[in-house]
Amino acid sequence: MTRPLEGRVAVVTGGSRGIGRGIALRLARDGAHCALTYRQNDAAAAETVTALEALGVRAVAERLDLADPEQVGPAVERIAAVFGRVGGVVGNSAAPALRP
């Protein structure tokens, strides 16, 4: 099986459910380690991490409300502490689009 993203690291915002989860699963099938950000559903985030790890990659989930800019820096630092580097970011989070 070809895994063109083997060893790369991707961050998927809004990655615990829906389209973001689908994107993360595809990245993992292609060999990418994944860091997910999510806003509130701890159970969905944990289940997605388990599904990603079952595909043979490392995965973490970071609770992050992108509407609060002060949360972004610390979340990025925690992700960097786990993976050391990031090869790509998928901006999938819809929370800002759903707020006034």
Tab-separated table of C-alpha atoms in Angstrom:
chain	number	residue	atom	x	y	z
A	1	MET	CA	0.000	0.000	0.000
A	2	THR	CA	1.366	3.412	-0.965
A	3	ARG	CA	1.329	6.035	1.799
A	4	PRO	CA	2.430	9.270	0.117
A	5	LEU	CA	2.266	11.333	3.332
A	6	GLU	CA	4.237	8.858	5.440
A	7	GLY	CA	5.779	10.621	8.428
A	8	ARG	CA	4.326	14.053	7.678
A	9	VAL	CA	2.319	15.962	10.288
A	10	ALA	CA	-0.990	17.712	9.626
A	11	VAL	CA	-3.207	19.892	11.806
A	12	VAL	CA	-6.931	19.746	11.060
A	13	THR	CA	-9.042	22.430	12.710
A	14	GLY	CA	-12.537	21.195	13.493
A	15	GLY	CA	-11.166	17.686	13.036
A	16	SER	CA	-13.205	15.691	15.515
A	17	ARG	CA	-16.446	15.363	13.529
A	18	GLY	CA	-17.978	15.638	10.086
A	19	ILE	CA	-15.855	16.792	7.178
A	20	GLY	CA	-12.852	17.503	9.418
A	21	ARG	CA	-12.890	13.953	10.742
A	22	GLY	CA	-13.122	12.632	7.186
A	23	ILE	CA	-10.151	14.742	6.137
A	24	ALA	CA	-8.099	13.559	9.127
A	25	LEU	CA	-8.931	9.919	8.398
A	26	ARG	CA	-7.869	10.336	4.773
A	27	LEU	CA	-4.613	11.999	5.800
A	28	ALA	CA	-3.950	9.131	8.229
A	29	ARG	CA	-4.653	6.497	5.572
A	30	ASP	CA	-2.042	8.293	3.485
A	31	GLY	CA	0.432	8.072	6.397
A	32	ALA	CA	0.199	11.520	8.010
A	33	HIS	CA	0.263	11.944	11.769
A	34	CYS	CA	-2.616	14.209	12.813
A	35	ALA	CA	-3.302	16.900	15.376
A	36	LEU	CA	-6.967	17.788	15.632
A	37	THR	CA	-8.459	20.875	17.142
A	38	TYR	CA	-12.027	20.868	18.365
A	39	ARG	CA	-14.254	23.239	20.297
A	40	GLN	CA	-16.332	21.222	22.743
A	41	ASN	CA	-17.063	17.542	22.105
A	42	ASP	CA	-14.397	15.680	24.111
A	43	ALA	CA	-15.921	12.260	23.381
A	44	ALA	CA	-15.931	12.791	19.608
A	45	ALA	CA	-12.340	14.037	19.718
A	46	ALA	CA	-11.178	11.011	21.724
A	47	GLU	CA	-13.012	8.614	19.397
A	48	THR	CA	-11.440	10.251	16.338
A	49	VAL	CA	-7.953	10.005	17.872
A	50	THR	CA	-8.558	6.292	18.493
A	51	ALA	CA	-9.689	5.810	14.878
A	52	LEU	CA	-6.609	7.615	13.570
A	53	GLU	CA	-4.235	5.614	15.745
A	54	ALA	CA	-5.865	2.403	14.477
A	55	LEU	CA	-4.569	3.443	11.052
A	56	GLY	CA	-1.000	3.348	12.373
A	57	VAL	CA	-0.292	7.053	12.888
A	58	ARG	CA	0.172	9.245	15.939
A	59	ALA	CA	-2.734	11.527	16.785
A	60	VAL	CA	-3.632	14.134	19.376
A	61	ALA	CA	-6.658	16.328	19.960
A	62	GLU	CA	-6.454	19.855	21.332
A	63	ARG	CA	-9.498	21.683	22.651
A	64	LEU	CA	-9.418	25.100	21.003
A	65	ASP	CA	-12.009	27.808	20.532
A	66	LEU	CA	-10.733	29.732	17.508
A	67	ALA	CA	-12.980	32.649	18.467
A	68	ASP	CA	-10.519	33.289	21.323
A	69	PRO	CA	-7.171	34.227	19.715
A	70	GLU	CA	-5.352	33.863	23.031
A	71	GLN	CA	-5.951	30.096	22.943
A	72	VAL	CA	-4.189	29.593	19.612
A	73	GLY	CA	-0.560	30.098	20.685
A	74	PRO	CA	-0.664	27.663	23.610
A	75	ALA	CA	-2.462	25.034	21.494
A	76	VAL	CA	0.168	25.320	18.748
A	77	GLU	CA	2.920	24.989	21.358
A	78	ARG	CA	1.341	21.806	22.740
A	79	ILE	CA	1.068	20.344	19.236
A	80	ALA	CA	4.701	21.270	18.523
A	81	ALA	CA	5.760	19.590	21.774
A	82	VAL	CA	4.232	16.323	20.556
A	83	PHE	CA	5.273	16.362	16.896
A	84	GLY	CA	8.132	18.850	16.705
A	85	ARG	CA	6.986	20.192	13.365
A	86	VAL	CA	3.918	20.574	11.191
A	87	GLY	CA	3.848	19.970	7.447
A	88	GLY	CA	0.376	21.337	6.753
A	89	VAL	CA	-2.778	22.840	8.195
A	90	VAL	CA	-6.333	22.183	7.029
A	91	GLY	CA	-8.521	25.114	8.074
A	92	ASN	CA	-11.816	23.272	8.414
A	93	SER	CA	-13.302	24.865	11.526
A	94	ALA	CA	-16.684	26.440	10.863
A	95	ALA	CA	-17.216	28.033	14.281
A	96	PRO	CA	-16.140	31.558	13.239
A	97	ALA	CA	-18.419	31.373	10.196
A	98	LEU	CA	-21.406	30.532	12.375
A	99	ARG	CA	-21.041	33.508	14.695
A	100	PRO	CA	-21.909	37.169	14.195
